[in-house]
Short mmCIF file of C-alpha atoms in Angstrom, two decimals:
data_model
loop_
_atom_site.label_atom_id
_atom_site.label_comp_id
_atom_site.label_asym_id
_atom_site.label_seq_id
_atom_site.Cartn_x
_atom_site.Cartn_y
_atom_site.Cartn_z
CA UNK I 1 0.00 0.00 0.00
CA UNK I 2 1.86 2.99 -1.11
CA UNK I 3 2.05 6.09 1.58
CA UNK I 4 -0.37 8.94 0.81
CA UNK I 5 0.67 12.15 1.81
CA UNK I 6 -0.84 13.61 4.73
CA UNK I 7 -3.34 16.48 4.86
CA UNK I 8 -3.09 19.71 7.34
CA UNK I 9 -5.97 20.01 9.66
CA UNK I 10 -7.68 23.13 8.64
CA UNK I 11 -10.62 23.82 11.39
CA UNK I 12 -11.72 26.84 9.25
CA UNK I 13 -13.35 24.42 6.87
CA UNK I 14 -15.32 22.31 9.69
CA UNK I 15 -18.05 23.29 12.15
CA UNK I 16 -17.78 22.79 15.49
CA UNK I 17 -21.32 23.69 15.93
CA UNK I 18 -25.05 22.24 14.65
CA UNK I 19 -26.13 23.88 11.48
CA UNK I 20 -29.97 24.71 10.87
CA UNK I 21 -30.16 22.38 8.18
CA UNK I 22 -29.15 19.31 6.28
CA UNK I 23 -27.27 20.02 2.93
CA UNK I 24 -29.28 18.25 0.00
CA UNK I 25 -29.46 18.93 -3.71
CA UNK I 26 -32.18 19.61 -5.42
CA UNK I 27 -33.08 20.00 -9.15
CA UNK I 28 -34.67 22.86 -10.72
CA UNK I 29 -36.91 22.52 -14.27
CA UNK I 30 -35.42 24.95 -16.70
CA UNK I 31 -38.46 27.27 -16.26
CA UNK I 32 -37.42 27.27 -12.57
CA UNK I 33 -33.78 28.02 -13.62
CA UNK I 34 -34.93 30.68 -15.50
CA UNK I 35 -37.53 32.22 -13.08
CA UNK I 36 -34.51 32.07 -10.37
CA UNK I 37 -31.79 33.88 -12.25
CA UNK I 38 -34.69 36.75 -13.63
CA UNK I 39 -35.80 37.38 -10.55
CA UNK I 40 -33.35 36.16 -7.10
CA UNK I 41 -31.48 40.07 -7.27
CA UNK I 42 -35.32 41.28 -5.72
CA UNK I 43 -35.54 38.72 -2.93
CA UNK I 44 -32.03 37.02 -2.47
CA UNK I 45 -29.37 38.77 -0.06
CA UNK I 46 -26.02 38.78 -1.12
CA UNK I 47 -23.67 37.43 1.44
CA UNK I 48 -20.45 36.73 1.30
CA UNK I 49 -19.75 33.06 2.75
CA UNK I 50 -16.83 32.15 4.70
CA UNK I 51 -14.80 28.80 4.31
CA UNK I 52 -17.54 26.75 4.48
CA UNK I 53 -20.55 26.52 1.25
CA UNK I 54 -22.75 28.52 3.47
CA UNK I 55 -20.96 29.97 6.20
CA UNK I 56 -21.21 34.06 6.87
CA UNK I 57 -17.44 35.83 6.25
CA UNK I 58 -15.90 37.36 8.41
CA UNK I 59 -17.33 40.89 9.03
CA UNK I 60 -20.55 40.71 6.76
CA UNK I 61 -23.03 42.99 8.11
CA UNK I 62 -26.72 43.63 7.29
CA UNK I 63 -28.89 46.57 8.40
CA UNK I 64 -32.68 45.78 8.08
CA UNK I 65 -34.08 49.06 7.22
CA UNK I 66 -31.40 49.50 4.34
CA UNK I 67 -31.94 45.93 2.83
CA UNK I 68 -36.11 46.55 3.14
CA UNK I 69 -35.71 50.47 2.51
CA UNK I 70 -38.07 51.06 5.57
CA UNK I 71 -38.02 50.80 9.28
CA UNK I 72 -40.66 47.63 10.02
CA UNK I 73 -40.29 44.52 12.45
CA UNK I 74 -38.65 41.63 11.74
CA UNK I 75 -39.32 38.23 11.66
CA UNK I 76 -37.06 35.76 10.26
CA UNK I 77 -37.76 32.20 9.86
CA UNK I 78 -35.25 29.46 10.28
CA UNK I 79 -35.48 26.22 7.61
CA UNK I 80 -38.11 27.87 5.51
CA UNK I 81 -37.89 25.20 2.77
CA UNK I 82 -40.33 25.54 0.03
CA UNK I 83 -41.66 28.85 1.50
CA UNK I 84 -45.09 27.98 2.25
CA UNK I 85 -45.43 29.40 5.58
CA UNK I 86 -43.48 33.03 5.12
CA UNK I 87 -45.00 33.39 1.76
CA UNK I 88 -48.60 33.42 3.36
CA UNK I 89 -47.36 35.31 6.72
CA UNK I 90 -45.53 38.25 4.38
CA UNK I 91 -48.65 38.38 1.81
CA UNK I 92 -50.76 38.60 4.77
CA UNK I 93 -48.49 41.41 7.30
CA UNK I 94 -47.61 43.72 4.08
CA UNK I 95 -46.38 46.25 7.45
CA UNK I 96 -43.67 43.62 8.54
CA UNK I 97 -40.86 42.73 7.35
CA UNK I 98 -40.13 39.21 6.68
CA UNK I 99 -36.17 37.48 6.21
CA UNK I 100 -36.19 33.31 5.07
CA UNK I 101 -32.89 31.31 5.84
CA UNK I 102 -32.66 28.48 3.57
CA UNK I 103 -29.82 26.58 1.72
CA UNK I 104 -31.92 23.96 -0.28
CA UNK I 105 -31.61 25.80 -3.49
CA UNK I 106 -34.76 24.23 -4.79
CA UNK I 107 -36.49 25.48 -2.06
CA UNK I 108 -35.46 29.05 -2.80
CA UNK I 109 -36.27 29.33 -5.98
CA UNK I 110 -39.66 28.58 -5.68
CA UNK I 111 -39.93 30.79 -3.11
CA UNK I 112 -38.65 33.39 -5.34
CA UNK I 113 -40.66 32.70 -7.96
CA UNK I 114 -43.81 32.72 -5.86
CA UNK I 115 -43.03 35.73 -4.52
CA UNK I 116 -42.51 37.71 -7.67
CA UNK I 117 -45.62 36.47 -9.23
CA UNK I 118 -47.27 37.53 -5.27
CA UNK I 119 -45.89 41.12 -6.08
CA UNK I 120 -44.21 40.79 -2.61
CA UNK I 121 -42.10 43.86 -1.15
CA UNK I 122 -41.53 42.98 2.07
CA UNK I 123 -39.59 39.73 2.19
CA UNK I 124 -35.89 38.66 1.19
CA UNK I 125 -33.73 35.47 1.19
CA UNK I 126 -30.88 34.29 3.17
CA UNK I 127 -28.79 31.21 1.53
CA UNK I 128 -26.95 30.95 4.57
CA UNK I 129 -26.61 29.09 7.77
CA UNK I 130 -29.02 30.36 10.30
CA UNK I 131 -27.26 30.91 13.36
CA UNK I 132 -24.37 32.54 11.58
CA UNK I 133 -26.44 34.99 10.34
CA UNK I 134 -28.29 35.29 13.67
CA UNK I 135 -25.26 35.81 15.94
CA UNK I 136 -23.00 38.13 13.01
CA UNK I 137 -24.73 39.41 10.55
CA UNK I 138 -27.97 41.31 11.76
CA UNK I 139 -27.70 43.90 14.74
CA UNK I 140 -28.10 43.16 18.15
CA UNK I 141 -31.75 43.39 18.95
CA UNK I 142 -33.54 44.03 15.26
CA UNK I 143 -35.39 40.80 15.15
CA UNK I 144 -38.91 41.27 16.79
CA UNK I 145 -39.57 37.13 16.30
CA UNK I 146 -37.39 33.83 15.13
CA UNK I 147 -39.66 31.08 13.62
CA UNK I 148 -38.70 27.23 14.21
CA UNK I 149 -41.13 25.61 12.67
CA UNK I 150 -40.73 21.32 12.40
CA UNK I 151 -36.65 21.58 12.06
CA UNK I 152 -34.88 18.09 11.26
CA UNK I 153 -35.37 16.23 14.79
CA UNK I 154 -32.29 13.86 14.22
CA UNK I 155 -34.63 11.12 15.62
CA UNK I 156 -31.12 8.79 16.67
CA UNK I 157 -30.11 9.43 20.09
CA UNK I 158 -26.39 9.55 18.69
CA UNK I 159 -27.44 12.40 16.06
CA UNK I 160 -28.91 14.53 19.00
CA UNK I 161 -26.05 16.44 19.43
CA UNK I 162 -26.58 17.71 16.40
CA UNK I 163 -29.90 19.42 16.89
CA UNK I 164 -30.57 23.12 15.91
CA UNK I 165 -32.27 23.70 19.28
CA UNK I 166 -29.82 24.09 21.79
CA UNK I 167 -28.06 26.30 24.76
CA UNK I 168 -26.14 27.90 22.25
CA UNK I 169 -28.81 28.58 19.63
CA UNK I 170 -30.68 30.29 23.04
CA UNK I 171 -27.97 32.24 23.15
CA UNK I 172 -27.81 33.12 19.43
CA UNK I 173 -31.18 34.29 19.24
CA UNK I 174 -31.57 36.27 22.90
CA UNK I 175 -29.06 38.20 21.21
CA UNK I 176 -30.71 38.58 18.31
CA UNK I 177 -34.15 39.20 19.23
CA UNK I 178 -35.09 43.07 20.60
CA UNK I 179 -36.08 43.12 24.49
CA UNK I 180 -39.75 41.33 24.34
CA UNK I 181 -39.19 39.44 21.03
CA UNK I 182 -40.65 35.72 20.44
CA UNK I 183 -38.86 32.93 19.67
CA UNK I 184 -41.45 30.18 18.09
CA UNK I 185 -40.88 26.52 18.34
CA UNK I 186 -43.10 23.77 16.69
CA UNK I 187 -42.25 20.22 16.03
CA UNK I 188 -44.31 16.81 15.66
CA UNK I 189 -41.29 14.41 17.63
CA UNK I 190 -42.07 14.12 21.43
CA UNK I 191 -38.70 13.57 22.07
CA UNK I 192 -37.15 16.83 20.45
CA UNK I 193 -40.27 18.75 22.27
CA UNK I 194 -39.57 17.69 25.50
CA UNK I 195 -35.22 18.60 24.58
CA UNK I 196 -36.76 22.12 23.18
CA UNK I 197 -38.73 22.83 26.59
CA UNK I 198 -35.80 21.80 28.71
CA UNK I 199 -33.22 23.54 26.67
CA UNK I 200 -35.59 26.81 26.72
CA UNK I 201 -36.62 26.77 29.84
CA UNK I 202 -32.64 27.29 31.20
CA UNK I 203 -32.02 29.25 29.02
CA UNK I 204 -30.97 32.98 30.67
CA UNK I 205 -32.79 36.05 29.14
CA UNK I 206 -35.78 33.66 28.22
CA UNK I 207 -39.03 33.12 29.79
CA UNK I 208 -42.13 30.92 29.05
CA UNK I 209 -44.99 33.28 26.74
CA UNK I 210 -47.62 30.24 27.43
CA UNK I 211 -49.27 28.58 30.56
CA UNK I 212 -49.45 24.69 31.04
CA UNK I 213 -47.18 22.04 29.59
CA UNK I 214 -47.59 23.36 25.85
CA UNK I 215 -48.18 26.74 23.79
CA UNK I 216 -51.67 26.46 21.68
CA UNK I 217 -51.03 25.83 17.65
CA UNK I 218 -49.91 29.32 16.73
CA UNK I 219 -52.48 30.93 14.45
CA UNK I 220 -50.24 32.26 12.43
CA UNK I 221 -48.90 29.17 11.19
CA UNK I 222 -50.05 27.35 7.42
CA UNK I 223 -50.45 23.71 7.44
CA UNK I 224 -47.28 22.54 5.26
CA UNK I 225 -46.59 19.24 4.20
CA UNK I 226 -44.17 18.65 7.79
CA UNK I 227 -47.33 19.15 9.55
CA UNK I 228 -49.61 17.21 7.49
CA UNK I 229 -47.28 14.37 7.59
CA UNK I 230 -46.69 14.10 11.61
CA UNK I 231 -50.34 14.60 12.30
CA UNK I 232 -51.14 11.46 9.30
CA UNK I 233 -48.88 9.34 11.52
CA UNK I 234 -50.96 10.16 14.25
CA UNK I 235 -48.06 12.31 16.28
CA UNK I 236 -48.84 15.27 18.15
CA UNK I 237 -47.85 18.97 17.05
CA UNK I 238 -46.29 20.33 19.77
CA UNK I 239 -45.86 24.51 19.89
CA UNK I 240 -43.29 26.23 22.37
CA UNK I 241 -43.03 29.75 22.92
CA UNK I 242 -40.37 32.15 24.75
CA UNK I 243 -40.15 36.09 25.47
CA UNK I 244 -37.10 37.68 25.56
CA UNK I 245 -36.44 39.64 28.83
#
């Protein structure tokens, strides 16, 4: 066996961290192609990324009210896949401001292409990983609520560890959130319920914004296909929700 040459280490090109999503491909029909590349410079934010595909660089900033052009809250959803439920939460609050982290490509462009068709003005793109942007890349204190809504529950117990919700995340988003801002939790696995509520309910600068074991369904939520699919397998949904104090 012949001697290959080793490699240097270079921890700039690993996380040490979970990510808010699970890197997939995805293909795009060529009307989607086109759709995308006509119409991504309204909706899609241009970040620089770092080492990593979809890491933030080094001293990208963003400032809300000059990437919308007005002074609005902010509510930026985490995972928000095929856009379903900020499509119908922007077209619905044209006063609020509305910011989607996603890296499934796929996912993005139909967003995009929804939205331009919608006429929408009040929502952008983030092809980025969530807490990244989160902790560097918006100000302290601009987002008035973080959306959650059925991230991947890495069901094995050796894949928790790599669950979105965590002490850190809590962290992450107390710091971004303005004094009195929501964060908004739902998933359909007991299990990663039960680590959500235990993971928010230490978590400093947090307390609970419901009473009893569970926060009701928010309202404000679309049925997507997540949704549909835990409640057909007979699981409940299970919503969580925290003030920042």
């Amino acid at each position: 066996m012949t001697d290959q040459p080793r490699r240097a280490f270079d921890p700039s090109t690993f996380r040490d961290k979970p990510v808010s999503f699970v890197r997939r491909s995805g293909r795009m029909t060529p009307s989607q192609e086109r759709a995308w590349e006509e119409s991504r410079a309204d909706f899609l934010l241009e970040i620089a990324h770092g080492p990593a595909a979809t890491s933030v660089a080094e001293g990208e900033k963003g400032d809300p009210a000059e990437i919308f052009g007005r002074e609005a809250e902010l509510i930026v959803e985490v995972g928000s896949g095929q856009g379903h439920q900020i499509l119908s939460a922007a077209a619905a609050r044209p006063e609020t401001n509305f910011l989607a982290i996603e890296v499934f490509r796929a996912g993005l462009a139909r967003t995009v292409i929804r939205a331009a068709d919608a006429g929408l003005t009040n929502l952008r793109l983030a092809e980025v990983n969530a807490p990244e942007l989160l902790e560097h890349y918006l100000p302290e204190g601009s987002v008035s609520e973080i959306w959650v809504f059925f991230p991947d529950p890495w069901k094995k117990a050796k894949h928790h560890k790599r669950r979105l919700i965590s002490a850190d995340f809590a962290r992450i988003a107390h710091r971004a959130l303005k004094p009195g801002g929501v964060l908004r939790l739902g998933t359909d696995w007991q299990n990663y319920a039960d680590h959500m509520r235990v993971v928010m309910d230490e978590a400093p600068g947090f307390e609970r914004a419901f009473e009893g074991d569970w926060a009701d369904r928010y309202e404000g939520r679309v049925l997507t296909a997540f949704e549909n699919k835990g409640i057909e397998k007979g699981r409940d949904i299970r919503d969580l929700t925290y003030r920042r104090v």
